[in-house]
PDB file of N, CA, C and O in Angstrom:
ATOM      1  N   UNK A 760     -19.283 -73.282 -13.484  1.00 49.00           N
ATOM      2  CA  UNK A 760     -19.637 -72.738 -14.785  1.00 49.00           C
ATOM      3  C   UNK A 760     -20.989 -72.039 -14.654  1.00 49.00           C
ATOM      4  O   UNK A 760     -21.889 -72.423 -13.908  1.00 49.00           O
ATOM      5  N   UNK A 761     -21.045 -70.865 -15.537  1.00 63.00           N
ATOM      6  CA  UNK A 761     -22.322 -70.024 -14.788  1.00 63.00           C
ATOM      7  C   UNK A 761     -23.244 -70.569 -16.154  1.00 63.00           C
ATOM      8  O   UNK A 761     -22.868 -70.996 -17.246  1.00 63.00           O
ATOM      9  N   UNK A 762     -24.485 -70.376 -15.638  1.00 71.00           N
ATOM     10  CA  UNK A 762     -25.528 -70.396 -16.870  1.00 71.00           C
ATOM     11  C   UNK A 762     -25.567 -69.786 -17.970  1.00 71.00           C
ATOM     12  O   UNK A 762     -26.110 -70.236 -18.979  1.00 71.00           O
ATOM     13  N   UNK A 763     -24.696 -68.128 -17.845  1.00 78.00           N
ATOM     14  CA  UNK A 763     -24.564 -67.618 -19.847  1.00 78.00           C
ATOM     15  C   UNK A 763     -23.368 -68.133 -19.913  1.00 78.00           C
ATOM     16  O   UNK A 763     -22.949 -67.867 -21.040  1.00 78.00           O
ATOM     17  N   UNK A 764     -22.443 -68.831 -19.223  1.00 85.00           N
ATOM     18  CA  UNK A 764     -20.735 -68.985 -20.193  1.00 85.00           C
ATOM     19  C   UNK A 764     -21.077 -69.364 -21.120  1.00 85.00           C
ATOM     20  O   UNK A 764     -20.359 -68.810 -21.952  1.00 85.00           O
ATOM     21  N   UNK A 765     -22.213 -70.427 -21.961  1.00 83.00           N
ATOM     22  CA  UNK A 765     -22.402 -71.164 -23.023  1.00 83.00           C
ATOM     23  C   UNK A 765     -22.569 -69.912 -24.371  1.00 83.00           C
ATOM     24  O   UNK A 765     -22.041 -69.862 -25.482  1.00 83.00           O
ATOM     25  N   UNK A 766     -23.389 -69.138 -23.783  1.00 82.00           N
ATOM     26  CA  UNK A 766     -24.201 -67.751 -24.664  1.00 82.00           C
ATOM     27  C   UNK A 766     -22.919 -66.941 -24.414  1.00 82.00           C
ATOM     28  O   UNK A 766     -22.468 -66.679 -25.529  1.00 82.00           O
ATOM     29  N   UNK A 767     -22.082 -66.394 -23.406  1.00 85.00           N
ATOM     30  CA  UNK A 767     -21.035 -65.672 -23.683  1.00 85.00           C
ATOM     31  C   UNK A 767     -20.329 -66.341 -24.712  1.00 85.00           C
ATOM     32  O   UNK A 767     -20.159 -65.645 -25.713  1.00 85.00           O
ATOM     33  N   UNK A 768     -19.894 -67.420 -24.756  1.00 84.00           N
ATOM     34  CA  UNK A 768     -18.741 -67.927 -25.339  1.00 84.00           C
ATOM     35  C   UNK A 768     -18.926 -68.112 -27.228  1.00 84.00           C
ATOM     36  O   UNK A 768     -18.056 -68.369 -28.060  1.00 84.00           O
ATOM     37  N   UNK A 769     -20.190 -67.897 -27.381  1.00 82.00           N
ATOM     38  CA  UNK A 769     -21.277 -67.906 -28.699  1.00 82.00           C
ATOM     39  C   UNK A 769     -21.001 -66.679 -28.554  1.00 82.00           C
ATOM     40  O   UNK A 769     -19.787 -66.509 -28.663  1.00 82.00           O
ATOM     41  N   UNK A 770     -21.634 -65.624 -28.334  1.00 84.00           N
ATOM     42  CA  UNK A 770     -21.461 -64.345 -28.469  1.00 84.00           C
ATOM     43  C   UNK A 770     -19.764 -63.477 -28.550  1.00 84.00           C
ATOM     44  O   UNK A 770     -19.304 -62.532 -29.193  1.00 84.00           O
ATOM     45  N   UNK A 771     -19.508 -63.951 -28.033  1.00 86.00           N
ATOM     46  CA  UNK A 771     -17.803 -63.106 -28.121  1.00 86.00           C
ATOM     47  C   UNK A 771     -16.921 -64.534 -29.847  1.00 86.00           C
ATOM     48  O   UNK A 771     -15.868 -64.167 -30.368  1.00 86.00           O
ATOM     49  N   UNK A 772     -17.500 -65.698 -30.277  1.00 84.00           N
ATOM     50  CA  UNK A 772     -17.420 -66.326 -31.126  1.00 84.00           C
ATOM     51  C   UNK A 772     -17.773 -65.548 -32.411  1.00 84.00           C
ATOM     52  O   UNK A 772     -16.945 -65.461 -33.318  1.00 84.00           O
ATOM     53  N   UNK A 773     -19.302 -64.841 -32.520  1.00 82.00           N
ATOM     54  CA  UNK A 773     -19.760 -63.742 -33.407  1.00 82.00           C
ATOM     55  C   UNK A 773     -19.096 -62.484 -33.275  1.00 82.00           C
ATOM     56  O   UNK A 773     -18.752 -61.832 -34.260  1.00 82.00           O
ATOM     57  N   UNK A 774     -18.900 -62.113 -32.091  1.00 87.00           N
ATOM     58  CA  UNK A 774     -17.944 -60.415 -31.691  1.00 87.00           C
ATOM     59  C   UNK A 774     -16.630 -60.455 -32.671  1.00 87.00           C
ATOM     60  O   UNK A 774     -16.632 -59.731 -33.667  1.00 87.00           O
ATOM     61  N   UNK A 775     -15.562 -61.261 -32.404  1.00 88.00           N
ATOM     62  CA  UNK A 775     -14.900 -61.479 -32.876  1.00 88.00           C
ATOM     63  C   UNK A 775     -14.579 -61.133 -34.607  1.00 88.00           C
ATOM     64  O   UNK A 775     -13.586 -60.677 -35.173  1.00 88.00           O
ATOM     65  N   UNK A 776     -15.549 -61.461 -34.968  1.00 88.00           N
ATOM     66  CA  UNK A 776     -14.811 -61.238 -36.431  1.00 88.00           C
ATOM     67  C   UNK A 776     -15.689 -59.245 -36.970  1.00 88.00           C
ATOM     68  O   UNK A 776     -15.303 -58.272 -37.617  1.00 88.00           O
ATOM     69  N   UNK A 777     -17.108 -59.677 -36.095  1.00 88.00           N
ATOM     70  CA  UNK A 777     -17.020 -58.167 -36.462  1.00 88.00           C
ATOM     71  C   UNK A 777     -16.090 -56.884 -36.153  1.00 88.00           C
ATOM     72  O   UNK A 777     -16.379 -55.752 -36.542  1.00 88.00           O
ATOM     73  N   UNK A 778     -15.121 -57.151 -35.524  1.00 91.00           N
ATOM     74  CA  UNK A 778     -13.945 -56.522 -34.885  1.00 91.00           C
ATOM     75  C   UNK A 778     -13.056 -56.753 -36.066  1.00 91.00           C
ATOM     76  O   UNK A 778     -12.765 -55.750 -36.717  1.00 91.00           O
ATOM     77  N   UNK A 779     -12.744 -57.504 -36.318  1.00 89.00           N
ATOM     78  CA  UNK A 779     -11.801 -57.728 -37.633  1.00 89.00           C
ATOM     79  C   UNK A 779     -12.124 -56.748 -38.794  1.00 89.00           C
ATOM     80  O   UNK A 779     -11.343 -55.961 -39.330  1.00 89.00           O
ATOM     81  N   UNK A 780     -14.195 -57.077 -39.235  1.00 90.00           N
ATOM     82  CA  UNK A 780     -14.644 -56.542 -40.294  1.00 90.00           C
ATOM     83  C   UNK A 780     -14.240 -55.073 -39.893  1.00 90.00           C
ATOM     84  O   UNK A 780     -13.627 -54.351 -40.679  1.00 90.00           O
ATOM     85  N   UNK A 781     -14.574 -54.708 -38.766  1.00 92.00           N
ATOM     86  CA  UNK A 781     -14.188 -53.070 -38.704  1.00 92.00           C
ATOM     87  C   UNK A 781     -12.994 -52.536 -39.117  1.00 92.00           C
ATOM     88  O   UNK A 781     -12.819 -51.572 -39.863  1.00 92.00           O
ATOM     89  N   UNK A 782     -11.615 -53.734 -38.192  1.00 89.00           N
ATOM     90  CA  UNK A 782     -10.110 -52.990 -38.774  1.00 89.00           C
ATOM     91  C   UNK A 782     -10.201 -52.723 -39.921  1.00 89.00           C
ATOM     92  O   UNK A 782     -10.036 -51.556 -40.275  1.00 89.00           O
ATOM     93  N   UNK A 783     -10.546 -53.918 -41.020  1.00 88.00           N
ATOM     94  CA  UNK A 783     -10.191 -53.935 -42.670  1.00 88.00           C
ATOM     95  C   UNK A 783     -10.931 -52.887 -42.916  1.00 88.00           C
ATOM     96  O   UNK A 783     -10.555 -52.173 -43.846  1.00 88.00           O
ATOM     97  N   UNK A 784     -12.158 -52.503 -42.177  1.00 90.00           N
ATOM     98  CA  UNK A 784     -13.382 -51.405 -43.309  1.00 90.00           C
ATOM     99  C   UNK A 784     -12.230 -49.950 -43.092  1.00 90.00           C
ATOM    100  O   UNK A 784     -11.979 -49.364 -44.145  1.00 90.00           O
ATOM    101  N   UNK A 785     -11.486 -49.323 -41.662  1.00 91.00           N
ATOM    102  CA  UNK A 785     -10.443 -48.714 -41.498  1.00 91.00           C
ATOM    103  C   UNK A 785      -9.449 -48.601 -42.377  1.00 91.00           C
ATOM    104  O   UNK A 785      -9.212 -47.581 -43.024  1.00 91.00           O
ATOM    105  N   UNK A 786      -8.592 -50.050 -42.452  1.00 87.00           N
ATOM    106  CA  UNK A 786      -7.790 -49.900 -43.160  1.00 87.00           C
ATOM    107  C   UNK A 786      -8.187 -49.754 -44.980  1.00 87.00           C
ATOM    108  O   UNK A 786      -7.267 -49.240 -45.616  1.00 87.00           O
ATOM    109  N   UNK A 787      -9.047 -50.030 -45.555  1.00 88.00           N
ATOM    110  CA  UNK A 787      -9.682 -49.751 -47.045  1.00 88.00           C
ATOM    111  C   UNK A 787      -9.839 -48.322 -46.924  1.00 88.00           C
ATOM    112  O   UNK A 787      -9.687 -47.740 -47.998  1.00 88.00           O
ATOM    113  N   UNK A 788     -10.191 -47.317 -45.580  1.00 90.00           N
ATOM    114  CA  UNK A 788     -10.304 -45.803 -45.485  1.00 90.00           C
ATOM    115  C   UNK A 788      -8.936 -45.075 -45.670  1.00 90.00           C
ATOM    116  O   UNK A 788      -8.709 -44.077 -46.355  1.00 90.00           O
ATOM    117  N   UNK A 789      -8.013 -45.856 -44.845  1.00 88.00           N
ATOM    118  CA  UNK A 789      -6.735 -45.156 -44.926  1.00 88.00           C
ATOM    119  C   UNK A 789      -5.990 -45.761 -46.761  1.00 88.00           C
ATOM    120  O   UNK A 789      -5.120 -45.149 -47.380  1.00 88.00           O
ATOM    121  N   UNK A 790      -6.512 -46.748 -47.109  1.00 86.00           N
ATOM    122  CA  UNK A 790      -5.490 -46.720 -48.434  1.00 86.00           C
ATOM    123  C   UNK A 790      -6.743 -45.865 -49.069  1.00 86.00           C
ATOM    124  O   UNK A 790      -6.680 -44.792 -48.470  1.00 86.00           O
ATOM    125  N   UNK A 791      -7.384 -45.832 -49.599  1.00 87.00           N
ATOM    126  CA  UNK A 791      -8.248 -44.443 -49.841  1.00 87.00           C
ATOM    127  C   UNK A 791      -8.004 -42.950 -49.737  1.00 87.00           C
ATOM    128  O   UNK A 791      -7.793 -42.011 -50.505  1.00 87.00           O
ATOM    129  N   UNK A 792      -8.126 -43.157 -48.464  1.00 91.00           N
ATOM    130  CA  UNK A 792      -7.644 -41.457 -48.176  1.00 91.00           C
ATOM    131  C   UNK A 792      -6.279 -40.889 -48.559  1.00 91.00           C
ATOM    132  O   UNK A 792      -6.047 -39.698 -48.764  1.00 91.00           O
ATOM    133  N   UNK A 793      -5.132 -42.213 -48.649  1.00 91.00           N
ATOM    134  CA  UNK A 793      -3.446 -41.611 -49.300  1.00 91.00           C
ATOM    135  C   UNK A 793      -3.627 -42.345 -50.408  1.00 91.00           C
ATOM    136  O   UNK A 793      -2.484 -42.446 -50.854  1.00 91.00           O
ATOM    137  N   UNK A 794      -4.453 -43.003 -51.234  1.00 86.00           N
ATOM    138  CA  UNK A 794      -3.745 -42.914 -52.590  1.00 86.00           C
ATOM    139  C   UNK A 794      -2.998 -44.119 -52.725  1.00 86.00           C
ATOM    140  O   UNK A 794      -2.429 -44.349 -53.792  1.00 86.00           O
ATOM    141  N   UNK A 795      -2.901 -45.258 -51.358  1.00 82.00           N
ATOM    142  CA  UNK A 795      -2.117 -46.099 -51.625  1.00 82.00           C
ATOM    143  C   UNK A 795      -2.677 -46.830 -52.910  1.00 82.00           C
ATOM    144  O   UNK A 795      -3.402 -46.463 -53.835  1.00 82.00           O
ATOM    145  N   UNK A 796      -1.951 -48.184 -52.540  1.00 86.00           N
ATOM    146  CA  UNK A 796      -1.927 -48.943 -54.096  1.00 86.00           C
ATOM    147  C   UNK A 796      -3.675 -49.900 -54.093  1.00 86.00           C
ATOM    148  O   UNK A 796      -4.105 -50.154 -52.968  1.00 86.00           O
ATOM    149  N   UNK A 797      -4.115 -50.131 -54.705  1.00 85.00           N
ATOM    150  CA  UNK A 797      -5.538 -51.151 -54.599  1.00 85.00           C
ATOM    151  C   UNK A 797      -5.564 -52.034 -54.084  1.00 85.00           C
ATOM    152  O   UNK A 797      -6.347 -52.280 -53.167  1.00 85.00           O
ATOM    153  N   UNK A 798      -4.772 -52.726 -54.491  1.00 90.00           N
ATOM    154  CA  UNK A 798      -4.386 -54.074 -53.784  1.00 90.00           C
ATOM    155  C   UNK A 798      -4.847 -54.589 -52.482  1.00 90.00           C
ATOM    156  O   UNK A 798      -5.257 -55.656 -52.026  1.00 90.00           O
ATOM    157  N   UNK A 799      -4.646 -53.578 -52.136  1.00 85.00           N
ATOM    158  CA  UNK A 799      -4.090 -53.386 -50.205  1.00 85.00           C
ATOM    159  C   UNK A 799      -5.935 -53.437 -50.096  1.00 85.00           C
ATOM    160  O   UNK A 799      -6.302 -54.375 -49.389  1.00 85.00           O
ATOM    161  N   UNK A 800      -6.754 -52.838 -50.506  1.00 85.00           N
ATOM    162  CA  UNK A 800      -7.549 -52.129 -50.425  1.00 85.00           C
ATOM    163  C   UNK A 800      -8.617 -53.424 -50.717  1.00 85.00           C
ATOM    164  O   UNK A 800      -9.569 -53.590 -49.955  1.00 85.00           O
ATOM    165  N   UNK A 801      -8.405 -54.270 -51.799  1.00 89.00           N
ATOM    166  CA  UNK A 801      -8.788 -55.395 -52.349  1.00 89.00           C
ATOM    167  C   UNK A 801      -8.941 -56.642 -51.282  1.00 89.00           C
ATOM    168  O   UNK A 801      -9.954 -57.300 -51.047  1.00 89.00           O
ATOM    169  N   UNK A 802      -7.491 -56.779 -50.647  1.00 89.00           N
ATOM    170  CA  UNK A 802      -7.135 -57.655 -49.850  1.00 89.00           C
ATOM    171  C   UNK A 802      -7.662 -57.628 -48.560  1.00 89.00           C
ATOM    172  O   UNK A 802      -7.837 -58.649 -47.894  1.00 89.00           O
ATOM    173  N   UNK A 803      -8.018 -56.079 -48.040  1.00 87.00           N
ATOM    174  CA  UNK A 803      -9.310 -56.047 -46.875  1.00 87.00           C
ATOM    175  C   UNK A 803     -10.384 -56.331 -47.309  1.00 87.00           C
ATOM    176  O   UNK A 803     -11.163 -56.931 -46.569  1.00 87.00           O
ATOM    177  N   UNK A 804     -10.796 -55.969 -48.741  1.00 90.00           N
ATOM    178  CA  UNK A 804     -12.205 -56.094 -49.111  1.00 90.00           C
ATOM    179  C   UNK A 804     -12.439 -57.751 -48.629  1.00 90.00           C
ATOM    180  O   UNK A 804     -13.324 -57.996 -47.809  1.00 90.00           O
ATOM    181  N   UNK A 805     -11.448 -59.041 -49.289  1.00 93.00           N
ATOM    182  CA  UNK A 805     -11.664 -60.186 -49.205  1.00 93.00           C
ATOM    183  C   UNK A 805     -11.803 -60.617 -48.049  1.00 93.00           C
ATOM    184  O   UNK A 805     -12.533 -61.597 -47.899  1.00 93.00           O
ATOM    185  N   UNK A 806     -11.117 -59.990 -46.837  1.00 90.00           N
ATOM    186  CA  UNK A 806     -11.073 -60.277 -45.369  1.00 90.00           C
ATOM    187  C   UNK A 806     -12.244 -59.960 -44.806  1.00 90.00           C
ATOM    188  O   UNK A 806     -12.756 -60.575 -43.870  1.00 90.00           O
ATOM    189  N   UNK A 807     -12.886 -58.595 -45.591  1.00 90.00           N
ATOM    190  CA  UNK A 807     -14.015 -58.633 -44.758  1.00 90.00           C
ATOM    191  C   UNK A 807     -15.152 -59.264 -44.956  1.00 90.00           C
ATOM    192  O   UNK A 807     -16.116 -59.273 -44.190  1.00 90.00           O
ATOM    193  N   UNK A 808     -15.032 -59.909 -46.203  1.00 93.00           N
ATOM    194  CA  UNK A 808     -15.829 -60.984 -46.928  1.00 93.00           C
ATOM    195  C   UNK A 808     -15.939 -62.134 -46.228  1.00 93.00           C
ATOM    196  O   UNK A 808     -16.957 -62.795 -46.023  1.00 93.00           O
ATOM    197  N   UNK A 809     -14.555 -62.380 -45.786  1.00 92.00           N
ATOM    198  CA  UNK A 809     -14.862 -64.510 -44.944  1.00 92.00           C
ATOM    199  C   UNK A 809     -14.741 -63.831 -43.751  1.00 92.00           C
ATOM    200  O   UNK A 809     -14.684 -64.810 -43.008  1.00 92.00           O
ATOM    201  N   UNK A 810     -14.639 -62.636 -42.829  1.00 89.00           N
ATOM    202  CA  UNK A 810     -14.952 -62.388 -41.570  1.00 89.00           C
ATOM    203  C   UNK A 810     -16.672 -62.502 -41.504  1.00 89.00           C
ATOM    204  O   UNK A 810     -17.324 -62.994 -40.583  1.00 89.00           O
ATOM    205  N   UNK A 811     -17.076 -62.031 -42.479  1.00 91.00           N
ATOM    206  CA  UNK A 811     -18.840 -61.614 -42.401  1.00 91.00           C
ATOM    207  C   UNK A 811     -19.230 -63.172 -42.456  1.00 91.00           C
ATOM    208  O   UNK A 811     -20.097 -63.517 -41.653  1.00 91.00           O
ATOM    209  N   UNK A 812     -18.719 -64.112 -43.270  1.00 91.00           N
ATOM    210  CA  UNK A 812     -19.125 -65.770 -43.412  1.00 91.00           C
ATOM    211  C   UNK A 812     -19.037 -66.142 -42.093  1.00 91.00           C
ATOM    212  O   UNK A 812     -19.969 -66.735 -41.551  1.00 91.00           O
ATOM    213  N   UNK A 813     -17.940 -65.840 -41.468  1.00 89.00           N
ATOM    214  CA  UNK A 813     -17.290 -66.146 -40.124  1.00 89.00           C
ATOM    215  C   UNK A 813     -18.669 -65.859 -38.879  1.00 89.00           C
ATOM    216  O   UNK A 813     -19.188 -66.652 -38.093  1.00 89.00           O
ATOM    217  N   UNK A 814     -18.899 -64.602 -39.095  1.00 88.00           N
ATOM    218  CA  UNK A 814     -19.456 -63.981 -38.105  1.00 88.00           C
ATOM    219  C   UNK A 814     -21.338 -64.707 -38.839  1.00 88.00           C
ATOM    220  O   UNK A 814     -22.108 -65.327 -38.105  1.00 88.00           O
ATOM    221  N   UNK A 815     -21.485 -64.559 -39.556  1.00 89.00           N
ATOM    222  CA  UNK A 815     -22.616 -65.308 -40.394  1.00 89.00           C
ATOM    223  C   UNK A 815     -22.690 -67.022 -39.470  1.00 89.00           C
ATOM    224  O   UNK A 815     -23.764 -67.396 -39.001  1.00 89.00           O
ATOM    225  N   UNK A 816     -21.615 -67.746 -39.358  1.00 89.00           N
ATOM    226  CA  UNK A 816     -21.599 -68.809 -38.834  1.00 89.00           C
ATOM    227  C   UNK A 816     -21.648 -68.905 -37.861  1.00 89.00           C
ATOM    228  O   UNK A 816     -22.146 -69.990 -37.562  1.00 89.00           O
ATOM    229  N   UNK A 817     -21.308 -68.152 -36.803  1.00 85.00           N
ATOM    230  CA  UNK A 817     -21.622 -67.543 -35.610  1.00 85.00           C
ATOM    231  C   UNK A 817     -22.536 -67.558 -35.057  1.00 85.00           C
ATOM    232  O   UNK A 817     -22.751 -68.232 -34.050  1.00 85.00           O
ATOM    233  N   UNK A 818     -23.377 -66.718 -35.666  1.00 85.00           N
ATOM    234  CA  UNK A 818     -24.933 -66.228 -35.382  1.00 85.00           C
ATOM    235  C   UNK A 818     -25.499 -67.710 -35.653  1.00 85.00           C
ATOM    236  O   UNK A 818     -26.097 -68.226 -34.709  1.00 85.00           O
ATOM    237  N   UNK A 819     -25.396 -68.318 -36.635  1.00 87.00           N
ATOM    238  CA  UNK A 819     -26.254 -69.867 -37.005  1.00 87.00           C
ATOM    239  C   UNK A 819     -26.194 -70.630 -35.889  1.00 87.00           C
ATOM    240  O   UNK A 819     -27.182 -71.184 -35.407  1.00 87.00           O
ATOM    241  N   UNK A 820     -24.682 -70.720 -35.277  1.00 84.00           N
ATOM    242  CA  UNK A 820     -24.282 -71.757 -34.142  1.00 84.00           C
ATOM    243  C   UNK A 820     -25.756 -70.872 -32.666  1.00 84.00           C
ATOM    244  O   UNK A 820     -26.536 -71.542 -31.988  1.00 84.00           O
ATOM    245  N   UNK A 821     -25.671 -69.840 -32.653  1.00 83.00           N
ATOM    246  CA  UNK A 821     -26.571 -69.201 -31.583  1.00 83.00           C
ATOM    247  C   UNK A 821     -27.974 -69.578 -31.539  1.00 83.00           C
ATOM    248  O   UNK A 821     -28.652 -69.634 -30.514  1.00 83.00           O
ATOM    249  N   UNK A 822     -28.490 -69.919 -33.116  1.00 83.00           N
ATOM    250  CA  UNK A 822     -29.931 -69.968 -33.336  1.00 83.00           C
ATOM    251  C   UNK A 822     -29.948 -71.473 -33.438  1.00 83.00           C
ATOM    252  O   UNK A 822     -31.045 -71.980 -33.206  1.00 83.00           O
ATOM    253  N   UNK A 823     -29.075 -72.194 -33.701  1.00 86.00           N
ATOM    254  CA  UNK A 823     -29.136 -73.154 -33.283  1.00 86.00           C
ATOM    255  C   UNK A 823     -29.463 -73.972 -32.446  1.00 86.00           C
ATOM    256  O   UNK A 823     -30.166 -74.962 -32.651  1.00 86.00           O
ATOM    257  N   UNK A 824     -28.841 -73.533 -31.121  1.00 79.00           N
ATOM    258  CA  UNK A 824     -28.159 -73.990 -29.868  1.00 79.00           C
ATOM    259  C   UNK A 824     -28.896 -73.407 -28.734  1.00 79.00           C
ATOM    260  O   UNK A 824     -29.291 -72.242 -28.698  1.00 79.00           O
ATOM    261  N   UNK A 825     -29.055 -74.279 -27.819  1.00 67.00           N
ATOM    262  CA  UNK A 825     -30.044 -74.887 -27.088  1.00 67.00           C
ATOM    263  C   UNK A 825     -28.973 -74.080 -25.500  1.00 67.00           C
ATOM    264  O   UNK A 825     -28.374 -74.824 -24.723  1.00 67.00           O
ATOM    265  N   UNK A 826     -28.964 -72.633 -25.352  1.00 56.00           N
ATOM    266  CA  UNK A 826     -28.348 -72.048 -24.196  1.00 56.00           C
ATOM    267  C   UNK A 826     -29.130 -72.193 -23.108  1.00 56.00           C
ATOM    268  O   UNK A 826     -28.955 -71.359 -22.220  1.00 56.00           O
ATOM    269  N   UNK A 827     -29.898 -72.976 -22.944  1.00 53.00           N
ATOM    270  CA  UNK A 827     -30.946 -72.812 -21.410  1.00 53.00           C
ATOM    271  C   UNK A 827     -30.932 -74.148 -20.901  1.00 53.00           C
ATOM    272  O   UNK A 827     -31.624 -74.338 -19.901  1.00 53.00           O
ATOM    273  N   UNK A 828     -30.089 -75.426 -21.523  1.00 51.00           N
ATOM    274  CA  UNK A 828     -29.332 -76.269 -20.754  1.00 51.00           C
ATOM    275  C   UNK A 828     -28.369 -76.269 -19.445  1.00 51.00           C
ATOM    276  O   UNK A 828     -27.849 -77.317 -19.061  1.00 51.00           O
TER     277      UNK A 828
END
């Protein structure tokens, strides 16, 4: 086990959902840009809401945590 797997494995833990936040911020562009229905548009908004908590919890676990063990 190398000395960052601890900090990689924290870091790609935070990566993760900002990847998500991006699809939904995409997909809220494309129901936008055609006119689809709100909904759709609503239902990324909420995703990108508990991805950001997600990724928010993330970052806490990093500042937390003691990587030079």
């Amino acid at each position: 086990m190398s000395n960052n797997e601890p900090l990689n494995k924290l870091v790609h833990d935070a990566r993760a959902p900002l990847n998500r936040i991006s699809m939904n911020a995409e997909l809220i562009k494309l129901v936008i840009e055609n006119d689809m229905p709100k909904d759709k548009a609503l239902a990324a908004l909420d995703k990108i809401i508990s991805n950001c908590q997600q990724c928010s919890d993330s970052l806490q676990k990093i500042a937390d945590s003691d990587v030079t063990e």
